[in-house]
PDB file of C-alpha atoms in Angstrom:
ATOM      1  CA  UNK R 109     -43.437   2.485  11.800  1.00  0.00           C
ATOM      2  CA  UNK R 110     -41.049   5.529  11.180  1.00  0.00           C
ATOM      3  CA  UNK R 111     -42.201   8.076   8.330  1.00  0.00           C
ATOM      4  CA  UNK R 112     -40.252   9.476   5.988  1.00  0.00           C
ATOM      5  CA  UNK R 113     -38.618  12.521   6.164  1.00  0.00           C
ATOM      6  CA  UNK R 114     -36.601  14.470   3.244  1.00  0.00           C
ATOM      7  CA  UNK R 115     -34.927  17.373   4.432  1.00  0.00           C
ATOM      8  CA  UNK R 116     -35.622  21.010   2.629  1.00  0.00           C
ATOM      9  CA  UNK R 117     -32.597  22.288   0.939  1.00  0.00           C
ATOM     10  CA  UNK R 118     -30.601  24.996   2.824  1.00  0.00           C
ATOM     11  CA  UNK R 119     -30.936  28.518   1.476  1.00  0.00           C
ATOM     12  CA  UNK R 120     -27.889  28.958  -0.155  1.00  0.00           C
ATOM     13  CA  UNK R 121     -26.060  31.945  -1.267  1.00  0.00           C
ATOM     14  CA  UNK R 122     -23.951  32.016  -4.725  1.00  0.00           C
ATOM     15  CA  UNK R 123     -20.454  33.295  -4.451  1.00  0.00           C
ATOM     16  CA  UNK R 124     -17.632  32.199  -6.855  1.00  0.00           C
ATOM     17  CA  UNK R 125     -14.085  31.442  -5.744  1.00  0.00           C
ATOM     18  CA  UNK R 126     -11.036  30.853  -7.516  1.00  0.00           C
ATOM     19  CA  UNK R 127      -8.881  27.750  -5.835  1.00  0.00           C
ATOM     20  CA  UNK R 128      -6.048  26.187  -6.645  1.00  0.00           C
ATOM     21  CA  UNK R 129      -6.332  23.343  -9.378  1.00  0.00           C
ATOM     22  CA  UNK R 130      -4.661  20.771  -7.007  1.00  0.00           C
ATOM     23  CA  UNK R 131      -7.837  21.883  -4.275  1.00  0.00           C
ATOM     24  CA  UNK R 132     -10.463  21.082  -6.837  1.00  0.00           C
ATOM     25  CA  UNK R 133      -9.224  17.599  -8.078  1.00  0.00           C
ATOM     26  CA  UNK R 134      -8.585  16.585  -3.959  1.00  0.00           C
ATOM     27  CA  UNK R 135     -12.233  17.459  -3.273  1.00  0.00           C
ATOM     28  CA  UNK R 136     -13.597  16.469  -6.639  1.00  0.00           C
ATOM     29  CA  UNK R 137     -11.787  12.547  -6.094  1.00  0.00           C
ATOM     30  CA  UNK R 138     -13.481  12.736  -2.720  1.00  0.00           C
ATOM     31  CA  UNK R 139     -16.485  13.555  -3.477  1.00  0.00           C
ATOM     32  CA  UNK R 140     -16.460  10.816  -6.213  1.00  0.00           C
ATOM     33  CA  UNK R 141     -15.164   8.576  -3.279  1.00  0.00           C
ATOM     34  CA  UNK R 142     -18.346   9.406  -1.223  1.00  0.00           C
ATOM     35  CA  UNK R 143     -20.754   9.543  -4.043  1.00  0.00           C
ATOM     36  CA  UNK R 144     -21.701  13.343  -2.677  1.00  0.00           C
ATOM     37  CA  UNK R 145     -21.914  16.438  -4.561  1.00  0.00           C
ATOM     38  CA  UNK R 146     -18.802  18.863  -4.624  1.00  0.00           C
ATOM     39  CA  UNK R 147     -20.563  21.354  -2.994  1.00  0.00           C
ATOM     40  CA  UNK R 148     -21.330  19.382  -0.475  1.00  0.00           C
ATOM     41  CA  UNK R 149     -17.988  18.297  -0.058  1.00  0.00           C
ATOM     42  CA  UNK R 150     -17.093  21.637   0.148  1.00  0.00           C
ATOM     43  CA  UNK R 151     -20.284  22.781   2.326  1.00  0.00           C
ATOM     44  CA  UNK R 152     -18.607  19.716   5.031  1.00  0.00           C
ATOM     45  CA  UNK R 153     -14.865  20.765   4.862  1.00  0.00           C
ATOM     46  CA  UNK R 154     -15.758  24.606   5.447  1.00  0.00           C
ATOM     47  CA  UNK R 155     -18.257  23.695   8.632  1.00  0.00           C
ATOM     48  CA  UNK R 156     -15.673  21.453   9.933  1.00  0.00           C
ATOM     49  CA  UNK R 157     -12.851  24.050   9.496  1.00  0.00           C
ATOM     50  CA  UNK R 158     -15.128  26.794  11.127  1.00  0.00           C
ATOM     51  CA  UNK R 159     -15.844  24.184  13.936  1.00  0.00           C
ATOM     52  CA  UNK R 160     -12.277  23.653  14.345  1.00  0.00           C
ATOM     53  CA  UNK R 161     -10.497  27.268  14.559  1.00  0.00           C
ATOM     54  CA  UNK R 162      -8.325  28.339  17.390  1.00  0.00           C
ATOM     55  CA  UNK R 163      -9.405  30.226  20.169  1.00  0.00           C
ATOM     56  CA  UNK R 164      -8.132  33.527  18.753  1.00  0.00           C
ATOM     57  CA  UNK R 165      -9.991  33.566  15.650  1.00  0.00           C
ATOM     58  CA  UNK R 166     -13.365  32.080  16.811  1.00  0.00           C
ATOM     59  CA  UNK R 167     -13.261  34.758  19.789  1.00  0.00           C
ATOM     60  CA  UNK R 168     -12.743  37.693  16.298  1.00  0.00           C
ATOM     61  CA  UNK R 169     -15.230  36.139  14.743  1.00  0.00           C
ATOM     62  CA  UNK R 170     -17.861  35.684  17.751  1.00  0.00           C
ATOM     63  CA  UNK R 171     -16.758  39.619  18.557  1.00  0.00           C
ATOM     64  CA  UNK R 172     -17.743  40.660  14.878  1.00  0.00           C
ATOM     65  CA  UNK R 173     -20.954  38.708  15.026  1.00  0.00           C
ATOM     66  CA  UNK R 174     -22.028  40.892  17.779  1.00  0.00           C
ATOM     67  CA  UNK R 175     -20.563  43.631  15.924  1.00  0.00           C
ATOM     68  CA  UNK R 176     -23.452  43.002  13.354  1.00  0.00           C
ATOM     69  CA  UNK R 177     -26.230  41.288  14.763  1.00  0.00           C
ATOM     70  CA  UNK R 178     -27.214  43.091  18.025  1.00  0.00           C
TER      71      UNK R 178
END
């Protein structure tokens, strides 16, 4: 028999943004369409943008990880 597992919540970082009105109702309808959270509405469409860059900026970005990290 599989056990139950609940995931922990990520650490999380608080940062406040100002977006465009028409940006917030979008992802609010969708998350209300999914029965998620809007932050983790948001959480999914910034992972999958970040996923989904082009070549140039995920090579800037990869460079300035090193940058800071090593």
């Amino acid at each position: 028999m599989k056990k139950l597992k609940i995931p922990q919540n990520h650490s999380g970082v608080s940062k406040t943004l100002r977006l465009p009105e028409n940006i917030v109702n979008d992802i609010q309808i969708l998350s209300d369409l999914k029965n998620i959270s809007f932050n983790k509405t948001v959480i999914e469409l910034l992972e999958f943008s970040l996923e989904n860059l082009d070549s140039e900026d995920e090579q800037l970005i990869n460079k300035k990880r090193e940058e800071l990290y090593s």
